[in-house]
Structures are given as structure tokens and as C-alpha cells.
Amino acid sequence: MELPSISRRPHPYLGRPELFSSGGGGSANGHHRRSPGLRVLQHSPQRLGLRVSPDSSSRTPSSAHTSPSLPSAMAVATTPSNPLRRKLRTGSAALGIVLQIASADSARLAARLGYDWACIDVGEEHYARTPTGGSVMAAMVAAVSASAVCAAVVRVPYGPHWPASVWAAVEAGAHAVIVPGVHDRQHMHAVVAECRRAAAAQSSVDGPSRDVLVIPQIDGPEDIDEVLAADGVDAAIITAMAASSPALADHMLRVAQYRAVPVGADCREAGAARRMIAQGFQMAAVAVDASLLQAAAVDQLRLAQAPL
């Protein structure tokens, strides 16, 4: 597939909220280092039934490397400042909420409910209809980050402007970026490199080293092996539709365990999230703010309308 052109200069992308245009779903991919909290299956990929390309079949999770010209994805403190990385390293489940309501006030409330991460879903049409979508995203990231315990995750839109969206998310202070629309290793390498460059550029402005997790979104079984074969991926997540397929979920979990990549699911429902966590997934989106608001409002209305 043809890769979108990537600029190494941050300035043309920054402060341009109009680039947050919606384009649909997608996925991204990568390979990773070992996470202390994640048990790695000690079997060959062939024994696990995985399809591994010739140039990566001899690799083990500990052999991951990054380009010397980019900040190393492994160069983080023993105790990470990033709350989501810190949670994943413990091996315990990181439960999140998807924020579709484009409001900093709503994000501030959600971040204080006890969730480990909140996903600001810029790929949703709500933001595309907002002329100041980029500014709203930045305000929501700041509101979530202010909680100090809930990680601000940004799912960027799928489309040709994804590099600009990544830069804007990192500039806003996102702890992690979910990137859809990536289906092969080469494109995943480009996504990882862009995220690292954005983090390095922002660190040069802010001072402290920026630790931003790169998380590809997986849409189908044909993407998993290619996506997770790339270097530099911090975690991976499958969509709600993909999570509903037991075969796909099991295949992704086996590939992720072999690659030592924490994996999550966009369940959007507590029961499904519990099943995925029990299966071995480390991340799960258990609710959507817009759906919760609608359900609660309808319930209260029906209670008020009930006969006395």
C-alpha cells in the first residue's frame, strides 16, 4: 500500500485543528520488548500455529531494536512516569473508557471515576463536525492528565493526515496514541518513527523526556502477524467488532504473547471486558461516555413516567 508522506518538521502540523478530519476505522502494528508483567509463551512460532515471515522468525522478544537515529522506545525510567505504561508493567488489567463527547468538562469527570485510561476518540464524527476539534482534543487531554492517575489516550483519525494528528496529540500531552489504518509492517515502522520524532520534538520544547505509547488498532486476522512483526509497538488493541470473534481474539493473543506485546480490546461493555481480561488481555475499554449518558437519561425518564 502507498504510505502517506511524512514530514520531519513539526511546525507545519502544530496548531491546525482542521486536520482532525474523520475517515473511519482501521489498524496499526508493531513488535515489542518484554513487559515484566506479561507471560511470554516459550514456544516456537510454528508450534503456536503463527505465520512468521522469514526475516523475523529468528527474533525473540528481547531482540527488539529501534533506529539509532530515533529515541529508543526502551529508554524509559525504571519506574515510568507514564501511568499507562506503569500499569501495563505490573501485569494487571488496565480498564478504560472511550470519550465520544467532545467536552473537556466531560473528560475531567470521566478521569476521576477510577478508570486507568480514557480514550479521546478523535476518529469519531463528533470531532469532525467541530471546527475547533483539535483545540477540544487538547483541552480534553489536559483535563484527563490533570487527574494524575488516568492516562490520556488519543485515537487519531484514519486518513492521509494521520502524521499531523499524531503530532497534535503528542503536543497536547497524550500518554498514548492509537493509530488505525495500518495493515503492514512497513507502514507500522513509519507510524512508530513519526510518534518518536513527535515525542522528541516536544521534549526539546518542554524539557522532560516524553514517553508516549504507540498502539496500533487491529481490524482483522490478516493484519495481526504483519503489524506485530514491526519493532517499536508498545501495545496493540482490537476493535469491538474484532473482539466479538473468539477465534480472532485467541489468535491475536497468541501472537501478542509470542511478541511480548501487551494487548487490549475495545469491548465497550463490562461483561465482554471481563471475558477478555480472563482470557489474558491486559487492556479493555469497558464503556463509552455517550452510551452511558443516553442509557442513564432514558432510565431516569422511564422511572419518572412510570405510574405512581
Tab-separated table of C-alpha atoms in Angstrom:
chain	number	residue	atom	x	y	z
A	1	MET	CA	0.000	0.000	0.000
A	2	GLU	CA	1.186	3.510	-0.611
A	3	LEU	CA	2.347	5.216	2.545
A	4	PRO	CA	1.383	8.804	3.292
A	5	SER	CA	4.259	11.217	3.082
A	6	ILE	CA	5.797	12.081	6.441
A	7	SER	CA	7.287	15.431	7.285
A	8	ARG	CA	10.121	15.597	9.797
A	9	ARG	CA	9.278	19.200	10.642
A	10	PRO	CA	6.820	19.668	13.499
A	11	HIS	CA	5.731	23.229	12.804
A	12	PRO	CA	3.548	22.739	9.694
A	13	TYR	CA	1.379	20.321	11.684
A	14	LEU	CA	1.030	22.058	15.012
A	15	GLY	CA	-1.960	24.230	15.825
A	16	ARG	CA	-4.029	23.043	12.828
A	17	PRO	CA	-7.258	21.549	14.238
A	18	GLU	CA	-8.802	21.312	10.784
A	19	LEU	CA	-6.555	18.341	10.129
A	20	PHE	CA	-8.628	16.295	12.557
A	21	SER	CA	-10.978	15.009	9.886
A	22	SER	CA	-12.824	11.734	10.373
A	23	GLY	CA	-12.251	8.900	7.981
A	24	GLY	CA	-13.374	5.640	9.552
A	25	GLY	CA	-11.762	2.738	11.329
A	26	GLY	CA	-8.524	0.923	10.799
A	27	SER	CA	-5.474	-0.627	12.466
A	28	ALA	CA	-1.722	-0.346	13.084
A	29	ASN	CA	1.037	-2.727	14.034
A	30	GLY	CA	4.401	-3.412	15.633
A	31	HIS	CA	6.839	-5.645	17.588
A	32	HIS	CA	7.940	-5.178	21.128
A	33	ARG	CA	10.166	-5.539	24.062
A	34	ARG	CA	9.442	-7.749	27.025
A	35	SER	CA	6.986	-6.487	29.627
A	36	PRO	CA	7.697	-7.841	33.138
A	37	GLY	CA	4.005	-8.299	33.797
A	38	LEU	CA	3.340	-10.291	30.633
A	39	ARG	CA	3.995	-14.012	30.486
A	40	VAL	CA	5.663	-14.960	27.210
A	41	LEU	CA	4.951	-18.374	25.740
A	42	GLN	CA	8.197	-20.288	25.424
A	43	HIS	CA	7.391	-21.999	22.136
A	44	SER	CA	8.404	-21.540	18.553
A	45	PRO	CA	6.005	-19.527	16.376
A	46	GLN	CA	5.426	-22.618	14.227
A	47	ARG	CA	4.343	-24.646	17.256
A	48	LEU	CA	1.949	-21.881	18.211
A	49	GLY	CA	0.461	-22.010	14.738
A	50	LEU	CA	1.630	-18.498	13.846
A	51	ARG	CA	2.621	-17.284	10.436
A	52	VAL	CA	6.020	-15.601	10.817
A	53	SER	CA	7.876	-14.071	7.907
A	54	PRO	CA	11.394	-15.441	7.194
A	55	ASP	CA	13.249	-12.319	8.256
A	56	SER	CA	11.591	-12.220	11.669
A	57	SER	CA	11.284	-15.921	12.529
A	58	SER	CA	14.589	-15.981	14.373
A	59	ARG	CA	13.782	-12.975	16.522
A	60	THR	CA	12.849	-13.227	20.162
A	61	PRO	CA	11.032	-10.553	22.160
A	62	SER	CA	14.295	-9.458	23.791
A	63	SER	CA	15.919	-8.720	20.427
A	64	ALA	CA	13.717	-5.754	19.609
A	65	HIS	CA	15.601	-2.709	18.449
A	66	THR	CA	14.913	0.785	17.262
A	67	SER	CA	16.617	3.004	14.777
A	68	PRO	CA	19.694	4.704	16.290
A	69	SER	CA	18.534	8.000	14.806
A	70	LEU	CA	15.380	7.926	16.922
A	71	PRO	CA	14.863	7.965	20.715
A	72	SER	CA	14.818	4.366	21.929
A	73	ALA	CA	11.380	3.080	22.852
A	74	MET	CA	13.093	1.230	25.719
A	75	ALA	CA	14.838	4.301	27.108
A	76	VAL	CA	12.343	4.915	29.890
A	77	ALA	CA	12.816	5.147	33.628
A	78	THR	CA	12.720	2.051	35.810
A	79	THR	CA	9.527	3.470	37.274
A	80	PRO	CA	7.789	5.020	34.233
A	81	SER	CA	6.141	8.392	34.590
A	82	ASN	CA	3.547	7.336	32.026
A	83	PRO	CA	0.635	5.935	34.094
A	84	LEU	CA	-0.495	3.532	31.365
A	85	ARG	CA	2.978	2.060	30.850
A	86	ARG	CA	3.317	1.782	34.607
A	87	LYS	CA	0.018	-0.111	34.833
A	88	LEU	CA	0.869	-2.478	31.981
A	89	ARG	CA	4.240	-3.307	33.548
A	90	THR	CA	2.502	-4.616	36.645
A	91	GLY	CA	0.734	-7.209	34.518
A	92	SER	CA	-2.665	-6.216	35.900
A	93	ALA	CA	-5.645	-5.178	33.803
A	94	ALA	CA	-5.873	-1.563	32.620
A	95	LEU	CA	-9.539	-0.610	32.278
A	96	GLY	CA	-10.552	2.369	30.166
A	97	ILE	CA	-13.450	4.448	28.924
A	98	VAL	CA	-13.997	5.799	25.412
A	99	LEU	CA	-14.796	9.516	25.283
A	100	GLN	CA	-17.016	10.357	22.317
A	101	ILE	CA	-18.453	13.509	23.864
A	102	ALA	CA	-16.207	16.344	22.714
A	103	SER	CA	-16.048	18.168	26.039
A	104	ALA	CA	-13.223	18.891	28.462
A	105	ASP	CA	-15.699	19.013	31.361
A	106	SER	CA	-16.991	15.544	30.497
A	107	ALA	CA	-13.420	14.245	30.172
A	108	ARG	CA	-12.496	15.720	33.558
A	109	LEU	CA	-15.374	13.887	35.231
A	110	ALA	CA	-14.598	10.572	33.487
A	111	ALA	CA	-10.930	10.732	34.511
A	112	ARG	CA	-11.912	10.839	38.166
A	113	LEU	CA	-14.177	7.806	38.161
A	114	GLY	CA	-11.391	5.272	38.667
A	115	TYR	CA	-10.545	4.294	35.076
A	116	ASP	CA	-6.898	3.612	34.252
A	117	TRP	CA	-7.139	5.314	30.849
A	118	ALA	CA	-9.552	7.431	28.852
A	119	CYS	CA	-9.542	7.298	25.054
A	120	ILE	CA	-10.305	10.600	23.358
A	121	ASP	CA	-11.728	9.231	20.130
A	122	VAL	CA	-10.796	11.920	17.623
A	123	GLY	CA	-11.661	9.464	14.849
A	124	GLU	CA	-15.340	9.821	15.695
A	125	GLU	CA	-17.569	12.123	13.650
A	126	HIS	CA	-18.265	14.308	16.699
A	127	TYR	CA	-14.847	15.901	16.324
A	128	ALA	CA	-15.044	16.156	12.537
A	129	ARG	CA	-18.156	18.302	12.904
A	130	THR	CA	-16.370	20.572	15.361
A	131	PRO	CA	-14.408	23.414	13.675
A	132	THR	CA	-12.126	23.579	16.706
A	133	GLY	CA	-11.774	19.806	17.030
A	134	GLY	CA	-8.020	19.984	17.610
A	135	SER	CA	-8.411	22.526	20.409
A	136	VAL	CA	-11.133	20.429	22.036
A	137	MET	CA	-8.881	17.375	21.892
A	138	ALA	CA	-6.027	19.272	23.551
A	139	ALA	CA	-8.328	20.530	26.302
A	140	MET	CA	-9.617	17.003	26.925
A	141	VAL	CA	-6.083	15.602	27.122
A	142	ALA	CA	-5.187	18.258	29.683
A	143	ALA	CA	-8.360	17.522	31.680
A	144	VAL	CA	-7.655	13.783	31.805
A	145	SER	CA	-3.939	14.229	32.563
A	146	ALA	CA	-4.752	16.549	35.463
A	147	SER	CA	-6.159	13.553	37.341
A	148	ALA	CA	-2.561	12.207	37.639
A	149	VAL	CA	-3.868	8.612	37.670
A	150	CYS	CA	-5.864	8.278	34.460
A	151	ALA	CA	-3.828	8.128	31.230
A	152	ALA	CA	-4.905	10.303	28.307
A	153	VAL	CA	-5.084	8.182	25.157
A	154	VAL	CA	-5.869	9.689	21.749
A	155	ARG	CA	-7.203	7.659	18.855
A	156	VAL	CA	-6.251	9.640	15.776
A	157	PRO	CA	-8.395	9.683	12.614
A	158	TYR	CA	-7.744	7.292	9.761
A	159	GLY	CA	-6.670	9.056	6.574
A	160	PRO	CA	-3.842	10.862	4.792
A	161	HIS	CA	-3.368	13.406	7.587
A	162	TRP	CA	-2.520	10.865	10.298
A	163	PRO	CA	1.022	12.255	10.806
A	164	ALA	CA	-0.405	15.684	11.607
A	165	SER	CA	-2.888	14.158	14.023
A	166	VAL	CA	-0.114	12.227	15.779
A	167	TRP	CA	1.956	15.390	16.204
A	168	ALA	CA	-1.044	17.290	17.574
A	169	ALA	CA	-1.872	14.517	20.052
A	170	VAL	CA	1.723	14.337	21.309
A	171	GLU	CA	1.940	18.130	21.516
A	172	ALA	CA	-1.248	18.135	23.623
A	173	GLY	CA	0.406	15.766	26.108
A	174	ALA	CA	-1.197	12.402	25.270
A	175	HIS	CA	0.228	9.422	27.156
A	176	ALA	CA	-0.584	7.081	24.262
A	177	VAL	CA	-1.675	7.271	20.643
A	178	ILE	CA	-3.912	4.666	18.996
A	179	VAL	CA	-3.357	4.628	15.239
A	180	PRO	CA	-5.875	2.928	12.918
A	181	GLY	CA	-5.489	2.159	9.236
A	182	VAL	CA	-2.092	0.418	9.319
A	183	HIS	CA	-2.044	-3.049	7.783
A	184	ASP	CA	1.597	-3.899	7.125
A	185	ARG	CA	4.984	-3.770	8.785
A	186	GLN	CA	6.438	-1.007	6.622
A	187	HIS	CA	3.597	1.353	7.422
A	188	MET	CA	3.844	0.460	11.104
A	189	HIS	CA	7.526	1.359	11.108
A	190	ALA	CA	6.556	4.762	9.678
A	191	VAL	CA	3.964	5.267	12.420
A	192	VAL	CA	6.436	4.363	15.187
A	193	ALA	CA	9.086	6.668	13.716
A	194	GLU	CA	6.616	9.550	13.475
A	195	CYS	CA	5.489	9.124	17.075
A	196	ARG	CA	9.087	9.004	18.318
A	197	ARG	CA	10.012	12.118	16.355
A	198	ALA	CA	6.987	13.972	17.704
A	199	ALA	CA	7.852	12.974	21.274
A	200	ALA	CA	11.489	14.002	20.819
A	201	ALA	CA	10.486	17.362	19.327
A	202	GLN	CA	8.071	18.044	22.179
A	203	SER	CA	10.683	17.039	24.756
A	204	SER	CA	13.041	19.624	23.298
A	205	VAL	CA	10.352	22.241	23.982
A	206	ASP	CA	9.029	21.048	27.358
A	207	GLY	CA	12.301	19.771	28.797
A	208	PRO	CA	11.370	16.405	30.367
A	209	SER	CA	11.633	13.328	28.166
A	210	ARG	CA	8.243	12.426	26.717
A	211	ASP	CA	7.144	8.795	26.999
A	212	VAL	CA	4.314	8.182	24.528
A	213	LEU	CA	2.967	4.677	23.911
A	214	VAL	CA	2.391	3.683	20.283
A	215	ILE	CA	-0.677	1.451	19.977
A	216	PRO	CA	-1.869	0.070	16.620
A	217	GLN	CA	-5.526	-0.792	16.223
A	218	ILE	CA	-6.094	-4.231	14.698
A	219	ASP	CA	-9.153	-4.765	12.487
A	220	GLY	CA	-8.799	-8.277	11.133
A	221	PRO	CA	-6.786	-11.520	11.279
A	222	GLU	CA	-4.881	-10.659	8.120
A	223	ASP	CA	-3.253	-7.698	9.883
A	224	ILE	CA	-2.068	-9.253	13.148
A	225	ASP	CA	1.108	-11.057	12.061
A	226	GLU	CA	2.334	-8.211	9.839
A	227	VAL	CA	1.543	-5.475	12.326
A	228	LEU	CA	3.099	-7.130	15.368
A	229	ALA	CA	6.210	-8.102	13.418
A	230	ALA	CA	7.358	-4.464	13.378
A	231	ASP	CA	9.653	-3.001	16.038
A	232	GLY	CA	8.588	-0.267	18.431
A	233	VAL	CA	4.992	-1.090	19.301
A	234	ASP	CA	4.117	-0.612	22.973
A	235	ALA	CA	0.739	-2.371	22.923
A	236	ALA	CA	-1.992	-3.338	20.452
A	237	ILE	CA	-5.767	-3.181	20.586
A	238	ILE	CA	-8.547	-4.803	18.597
A	239	THR	CA	-11.852	-3.176	17.700
A	240	ALA	CA	-15.175	-4.014	19.334
A	241	MET	CA	-16.221	-5.989	16.255
A	242	ALA	CA	-12.977	-7.965	16.182
A	243	ALA	CA	-13.215	-8.596	19.928
A	244	SER	CA	-16.584	-10.298	19.361
A	245	SER	CA	-14.838	-13.043	17.356
A	246	PRO	CA	-13.387	-15.674	19.741
A	247	ALA	CA	-11.126	-17.087	17.021
A	248	LEU	CA	-9.663	-13.686	16.162
A	249	ALA	CA	-9.222	-12.724	19.800
A	250	ASP	CA	-7.442	-16.004	20.542
A	251	HIS	CA	-5.159	-15.666	17.514
A	252	MET	CA	-4.200	-12.101	18.417
A	253	LEU	CA	-3.498	-13.078	22.000
A	254	ARG	CA	-1.174	-15.909	20.931
A	255	VAL	CA	0.719	-13.659	18.508
A	256	ALA	CA	0.978	-10.866	21.086
A	257	GLN	CA	2.246	-13.227	23.769
A	258	TYR	CA	4.927	-14.550	21.434
A	259	ARG	CA	5.964	-10.981	20.557
A	260	ALA	CA	5.728	-9.892	24.230
A	261	VAL	CA	3.305	-7.105	23.339
A	262	PRO	CA	0.515	-6.228	25.806
A	263	VAL	CA	-2.800	-6.481	24.013
A	264	GLY	CA	-6.184	-4.890	24.617
A	265	ALA	CA	-9.742	-4.886	23.322
A	266	ASP	CA	-12.259	-2.142	22.672
A	267	CYS	CA	-15.082	-4.065	24.357
A	268	ARG	CA	-17.293	-1.107	25.320
A	269	GLU	CA	-19.242	-3.364	27.692
A	270	ALA	CA	-18.322	-4.664	31.144
A	271	GLY	CA	-19.271	-8.297	30.565
A	272	ALA	CA	-17.185	-8.574	27.397
A	273	ALA	CA	-14.308	-6.783	29.107
A	274	ARG	CA	-14.306	-9.309	31.963
A	275	ARG	CA	-14.161	-12.194	29.492
A	276	MET	CA	-11.268	-10.643	27.561
A	277	ILE	CA	-9.300	-9.934	30.750
A	278	ALA	CA	-9.863	-13.516	31.939
A	279	GLN	CA	-8.588	-14.724	28.562
A	280	GLY	CA	-5.330	-12.812	29.001
A	281	PHE	CA	-5.896	-9.343	27.546
A	282	GLN	CA	-4.310	-6.537	29.588
A	283	MET	CA	-6.303	-3.561	28.311
A	284	ALA	CA	-10.052	-3.233	27.916
A	285	ALA	CA	-12.355	-0.332	27.140
A	286	VAL	CA	-15.382	-1.103	29.291
A	287	ALA	CA	-17.687	1.801	28.470
A	288	VAL	CA	-18.458	4.749	26.169
A	289	ASP	CA	-19.422	8.056	27.786
A	290	ALA	CA	-22.097	8.891	25.195
A	291	SER	CA	-23.745	5.489	25.614
A	292	LEU	CA	-23.665	5.765	29.408
A	293	LEU	CA	-25.291	9.200	29.277
A	294	GLN	CA	-28.001	8.020	26.912
A	295	ALA	CA	-28.774	4.887	28.910
A	296	ALA	CA	-28.893	6.726	32.235
A	297	ALA	CA	-31.062	9.515	30.815
A	298	VAL	CA	-33.552	7.040	29.347
A	299	ASP	CA	-33.705	5.035	32.577
A	300	GLN	CA	-34.443	8.128	34.648
A	301	LEU	CA	-37.079	9.307	32.190
A	302	ARG	CA	-38.866	5.933	32.291
A	303	LEU	CA	-38.774	5.903	36.077
A	304	ALA	CA	-40.322	9.378	36.152
A	305	GLN	CA	-43.013	8.389	33.628
A	306	ALA	CA	-43.968	5.195	35.466
A	307	PRO	CA	-47.453	5.166	37.041
A	308	LEU	CA	-47.493	6.261	40.665
